Amino acid sequence: MTQPATSQPVLYSGMQPSADSLHLGNYVGALTNWVKLQNEYDAIFCVVNQHAITSGIDPEQLRTRTLSTAAQYIAAGIDPEKSILYVQSDVPEHAQLAWILGCMTGFGEASRMTQFKDKSQRYGSDKTTVGLFTYPVLMAADILLYQTQQVPVGVDQKQHIELTRNLAERFNSRFGETFTIPEGFIPKANAKVYDLQDPTAKMSKSAPSEAGLLSILDDAKVTTKKVMRAVTDADGEIRYDPEAKPGVSNLLTIFAVLSGRELDDVANEYAGRGYGDLKKGLAEVVDATFTPIRTRTAELLDDRGELTRLLRSGADRARERAAPTLDLVHERIGFPTRADL
Ligand code: AMP
Ligand code: TRP
């Protein structure tokens, strides 16, 4: 098996460049974890633009969003020198391995993926592409190319990680030890952020309205307004009780996570006070978190030459790691290897 470049375990994750701005859910549920984990792991982070075209292609938007997503990763604390940060389509080995893995995936097996079932139902048969169907196989290729041990993802990706593990085990037992079997790294439930307007639904870019979505790149005035208009309840008491008081509990969770304080500590500070006070306090915390990230993102996007250079160099480093795995796969299945060419 190919050896990782450092003795730290390999960690791999990615997000689609499918919105102009990452939102608070992405920030709390994914990005802040990645930033912490990059110190303990040999970390690789990818802007998965090939996954992003499975539900339609808008070239200008895709170009902008790919760079903007990468800039937001860096602005939030991903260190492109320490970690490997790159754009998926810059490393052709992903598509190459995905083809091979696709030829080892059962049609029925892929048909059982619940995300595909949900999305294809939503899009209708005309807009459901073969790419959307094979999306999880490409994700498996992303992970397996780097001999990944840990994959931090949201709970919605659990089934895709299971498929990745099954494919790796299938390949290894048929053709000999080739892939490391990865593990999903699913954050605790309290890392989940809910929509400010519908606090029983996960905060998501596909929500029916933007009013409940806090975007990193929103102006501070906009985020403050959204926080001040967040849905609460009628009993007027500030305490953490997600069942009975989902709105207030969500505000308290966000407050605690962003300020790095204990939930009880925040709840105690605001106990006996009005919802307006809590919202004002939270709006300040959101502003203090997002404003520096927004400023840094804008600086990075102002110097596209430098940002592109950083991503190219990330892709070079990623290819150095991916190519030996693909070569071994080719050898195992009877394709010519680089040594033969
Ligand atoms: P998505 O925007 O759904 O592609 O998700 C990208 C990453 O952000 C995944 O790791 C998700 O688990 C995480 N994420 C998205 N929305 C939320 C949320 N509301 N709360 C916590 N994590 C989230
Ligand atoms: N499918 C993941 C999501 O929607 C994104 C993704 C693509 C990914 N390839 C990956 C995540 C590899 C982790 C590892 O969130």
PDB file of C-alpha atoms in Angstrom, residues 22-152:
ATOM      1  CA  LEU A  22     -21.194  28.973   3.016  1.00  0.00           C
ATOM      2  CA  HIS A  23     -23.826  29.205   5.747  1.00  0.00           C
ATOM      3  CA  LEU A  24     -23.670  28.919   9.505  1.00  0.00           C
ATOM      4  CA  GLY A  25     -24.540  25.184   9.349  1.00  0.00           C
ATOM      5  CA  ASN A  26     -21.538  24.503   7.105  1.00  0.00           C
ATOM      6  CA  TYR A  27     -19.377  26.635   9.345  1.00  0.00           C
ATOM      7  CA  VAL A  28     -20.385  24.993  12.628  1.00  0.00           C
ATOM      8  CA  GLY A  29     -21.024  21.457  11.321  1.00  0.00           C
ATOM      9  CA  ALA A  30     -17.998  21.178   9.050  1.00  0.00           C
ATOM     10  CA  LEU A  31     -15.520  24.024   8.713  1.00  0.00           C
ATOM     11  CA  THR A  32     -14.726  24.728  12.377  1.00  0.00           C
ATOM     12  CA  ASN A  33     -14.084  21.003  12.841  1.00  0.00           C
ATOM     13  CA  TRP A  34     -11.794  20.870   9.857  1.00  0.00           C
ATOM     14  CA  VAL A  35      -9.805  23.800  11.168  1.00  0.00           C
ATOM     15  CA  LYS A  36      -9.279  22.023  14.497  1.00  0.00           C
ATOM     16  CA  LEU A  37      -8.589  18.632  12.942  1.00  0.00           C
ATOM     17  CA  GLN A  38      -5.928  19.883  10.540  1.00  0.00           C
ATOM     18  CA  ASN A  39      -3.483  20.063  13.456  1.00  0.00           C
ATOM     19  CA  GLU A  40      -3.933  16.442  14.456  1.00  0.00           C
ATOM     20  CA  TYR A  41      -4.236  14.874  11.014  1.00  0.00           C
ATOM     21  CA  ASP A  42      -2.591  14.755   7.639  1.00  0.00           C
ATOM     22  CA  ALA A  43      -5.579  16.691   6.280  1.00  0.00           C
ATOM     23  CA  ILE A  44      -6.790  16.997   2.699  1.00  0.00           C
ATOM     24  CA  PHE A  45      -9.693  19.296   1.792  1.00  0.00           C
ATOM     25  CA  CYS A  46     -11.308  19.425  -1.600  1.00  0.00           C
ATOM     26  CA  VAL A  47     -13.715  21.769  -3.366  1.00  0.00           C
ATOM     27  CA  VAL A  48     -15.764  19.072  -5.093  1.00  0.00           C
ATOM     28  CA  ASN A  49     -16.722  20.871  -8.298  1.00  0.00           C
ATOM     29  CA  GLN A  50     -17.271  17.604 -10.181  1.00  0.00           C
ATOM     30  CA  HIS A  51     -19.987  16.684  -7.688  1.00  0.00           C
ATOM     31  CA  ALA A  52     -21.463  20.162  -8.111  1.00  0.00           C
ATOM     32  CA  ILE A  53     -22.331  19.606 -11.790  1.00  0.00           C
ATOM     33  CA  THR A  54     -24.578  16.619 -11.070  1.00  0.00           C
ATOM     34  CA  SER A  55     -27.562  18.923 -10.801  1.00  0.00           C
ATOM     35  CA  GLY A  56     -26.989  21.393 -13.638  1.00  0.00           C
ATOM     36  CA  ILE A  57     -24.104  23.472 -15.005  1.00  0.00           C
ATOM     37  CA  ASP A  58     -23.807  27.248 -14.960  1.00  0.00           C
ATOM     38  CA  PRO A  59     -20.190  27.907 -16.038  1.00  0.00           C
ATOM     39  CA  GLU A  60     -19.801  31.491 -14.771  1.00  0.00           C
ATOM     40  CA  GLN A  61     -21.463  30.721 -11.474  1.00  0.00           C
ATOM     41  CA  LEU A  62     -19.430  27.544 -11.026  1.00  0.00           C
ATOM     42  CA  ARG A  63     -16.143  29.382 -11.653  1.00  0.00           C
ATOM     43  CA  THR A  64     -17.022  32.092  -9.128  1.00  0.00           C
ATOM     44  CA  ARG A  65     -18.345  29.708  -6.504  1.00  0.00           C
ATOM     45  CA  THR A  66     -15.365  27.365  -6.750  1.00  0.00           C
ATOM     46  CA  LEU A  67     -12.912  30.171  -5.990  1.00  0.00           C
ATOM     47  CA  SER A  68     -15.171  31.719  -3.391  1.00  0.00           C
ATOM     48  CA  THR A  69     -15.630  28.411  -1.540  1.00  0.00           C
ATOM     49  CA  ALA A  70     -11.863  27.853  -1.469  1.00  0.00           C
ATOM     50  CA  ALA A  71     -11.336  31.431  -0.247  1.00  0.00           C
ATOM     51  CA  GLN A  72     -13.876  30.900   2.541  1.00  0.00           C
ATOM     52  CA  TYR A  73     -12.094  27.718   3.667  1.00  0.00           C
ATOM     53  CA  ILE A  74      -8.832  29.636   3.946  1.00  0.00           C
ATOM     54  CA  ALA A  75     -10.452  32.671   5.545  1.00  0.00           C
ATOM     55  CA  ALA A  76     -12.058  30.443   8.186  1.00  0.00           C
ATOM     56  CA  GLY A  77      -8.685  28.967   9.085  1.00  0.00           C
ATOM     57  CA  ILE A  78      -7.749  26.138   6.719  1.00  0.00           C
ATOM     58  CA  ASP A  79      -4.005  26.569   6.271  1.00  0.00           C
ATOM     59  CA  PRO A  80      -3.145  25.713   2.657  1.00  0.00           C
ATOM     60  CA  GLU A  81       0.504  25.135   3.562  1.00  0.00           C
ATOM     61  CA  LYS A  82      -0.206  22.674   6.352  1.00  0.00           C
ATOM     62  CA  SER A  83      -3.233  20.968   4.810  1.00  0.00           C
ATOM     63  CA  ILE A  84      -3.702  20.092   1.172  1.00  0.00           C
ATOM     64  CA  LEU A  85      -6.435  22.278  -0.327  1.00  0.00           C
ATOM     65  CA  TYR A  86      -7.385  21.809  -3.967  1.00  0.00           C
ATOM     66  CA  VAL A  87     -10.132  21.696  -6.585  1.00  0.00           C
ATOM     67  CA  GLN A  88     -11.364  18.222  -7.537  1.00  0.00           C
ATOM     68  CA  SER A  89     -11.264  18.682 -11.329  1.00  0.00           C
ATOM     69  CA  ASP A  90      -7.556  19.622 -11.132  1.00  0.00           C
ATOM     70  CA  VAL A  91      -6.771  16.020 -10.161  1.00  0.00           C
ATOM     71  CA  PRO A  92      -7.869  13.721 -13.026  1.00  0.00           C
ATOM     72  CA  GLU A  93      -7.235  10.581 -10.956  1.00  0.00           C
ATOM     73  CA  HIS A  94     -10.637  11.110  -9.246  1.00  0.00           C
ATOM     74  CA  ALA A  95     -12.608  10.530 -12.442  1.00  0.00           C
ATOM     75  CA  GLN A  96     -10.291   7.693 -13.461  1.00  0.00           C
ATOM     76  CA  LEU A  97     -10.748   5.772 -10.220  1.00  0.00           C
ATOM     77  CA  ALA A  98     -14.480   6.545 -10.168  1.00  0.00           C
ATOM     78  CA  TRP A  99     -14.880   4.740 -13.491  1.00  0.00           C
ATOM     79  CA  ILE A 100     -13.198   1.625 -12.165  1.00  0.00           C
ATOM     80  CA  LEU A 101     -15.169   1.657  -8.913  1.00  0.00           C
ATOM     81  CA  GLY A 102     -18.363   2.220 -10.897  1.00  0.00           C
ATOM     82  CA  CYS A 103     -17.674  -1.044 -12.675  1.00  0.00           C
ATOM     83  CA  MET A 104     -17.612  -2.768  -9.298  1.00  0.00           C
ATOM     84  CA  THR A 105     -20.781  -1.169  -7.945  1.00  0.00           C
ATOM     85  CA  GLY A 106     -24.057  -2.996  -8.329  1.00  0.00           C
ATOM     86  CA  PHE A 107     -26.875  -1.101 -10.000  1.00  0.00           C
ATOM     87  CA  GLY A 108     -29.156  -2.146  -7.144  1.00  0.00           C
ATOM     88  CA  GLU A 109     -26.566  -1.101  -4.590  1.00  0.00           C
ATOM     89  CA  ALA A 110     -26.357   2.407  -6.064  1.00  0.00           C
ATOM     90  CA  SER A 111     -30.143   2.552  -6.381  1.00  0.00           C
ATOM     91  CA  ARG A 112     -30.460   2.181  -2.613  1.00  0.00           C
ATOM     92  CA  MET A 113     -28.696   5.479  -1.854  1.00  0.00           C
ATOM     93  CA  THR A 114     -31.312   7.585  -0.084  1.00  0.00           C
ATOM     94  CA  GLN A 115     -29.795  10.910  -1.166  1.00  0.00           C
ATOM     95  CA  PHE A 116     -30.215   9.854  -4.807  1.00  0.00           C
ATOM     96  CA  LYS A 117     -33.766   8.719  -4.148  1.00  0.00           C
ATOM     97  CA  ASP A 118     -34.627  12.041  -2.467  1.00  0.00           C
ATOM     98  CA  LYS A 119     -32.945  14.240  -5.059  1.00  0.00           C
ATOM     99  CA  SER A 120     -34.171  12.359  -8.122  1.00  0.00           C
ATOM    100  CA  GLN A 121     -37.693  12.556  -6.775  1.00  0.00           C
ATOM    101  CA  ARG A 122     -37.309  16.299  -6.288  1.00  0.00           C
ATOM    102  CA  TYR A 123     -35.729  16.938  -9.716  1.00  0.00           C
ATOM    103  CA  GLY A 124     -38.029  14.642 -11.720  1.00  0.00           C
ATOM    104  CA  SER A 125     -36.831  12.140 -14.323  1.00  0.00           C
ATOM    105  CA  ASP A 126     -35.908  14.791 -16.950  1.00  0.00           C
ATOM    106  CA  LYS A 127     -33.411  16.521 -14.674  1.00  0.00           C
ATOM    107  CA  THR A 128     -32.054  13.411 -12.968  1.00  0.00           C
ATOM    108  CA  THR A 129     -28.668  12.735 -14.543  1.00  0.00           C
ATOM    109  CA  VAL A 130     -26.544   9.611 -14.625  1.00  0.00           C
ATOM    110  CA  GLY A 131     -23.947  11.763 -12.810  1.00  0.00           C
ATOM    111  CA  LEU A 132     -26.329  12.212  -9.893  1.00  0.00           C
ATOM    112  CA  PHE A 133     -26.763   8.442  -9.784  1.00  0.00           C
ATOM    113  CA  THR A 134     -23.010   7.738  -9.725  1.00  0.00           C
ATOM    114  CA  TYR A 135     -22.233  10.649  -7.367  1.00  0.00           C
ATOM    115  CA  PRO A 136     -21.498   8.329  -4.398  1.00  0.00           C
ATOM    116  CA  VAL A 137     -18.997   6.330  -6.491  1.00  0.00           C
ATOM    117  CA  LEU A 138     -17.059   9.517  -7.275  1.00  0.00           C
ATOM    118  CA  MET A 139     -17.138  10.332  -3.577  1.00  0.00           C
ATOM    119  CA  ALA A 140     -15.705   6.876  -2.831  1.00  0.00           C
ATOM    120  CA  ALA A 141     -12.913   7.558  -5.339  1.00  0.00           C
ATOM    121  CA  ASP A 142     -12.149  10.925  -3.655  1.00  0.00           C
ATOM    122  CA  ILE A 143     -11.696   9.198  -0.324  1.00  0.00           C
ATOM    123  CA  LEU A 144      -9.907   6.006  -1.402  1.00  0.00           C
ATOM    124  CA  LEU A 145      -7.302   7.699  -3.648  1.00  0.00           C
ATOM    125  CA  TYR A 146      -5.606   9.171  -0.573  1.00  0.00           C
ATOM    126  CA  GLN A 147      -5.613   6.063   1.659  1.00  0.00           C
ATOM    127  CA  THR A 148      -7.898   8.051   3.953  1.00  0.00           C
ATOM    128  CA  GLN A 149      -8.537   6.903   7.515  1.00  0.00           C
ATOM    129  CA  GLN A 150     -11.047   9.500   8.709  1.00  0.00           C
ATOM    130  CA  VAL A 151     -13.793  11.314   6.814  1.00  0.00           C
ATOM    131  CA  PRO A 152     -15.530  14.101   8.763  1.00  0.00           C
TER     132      PRO A 152
END
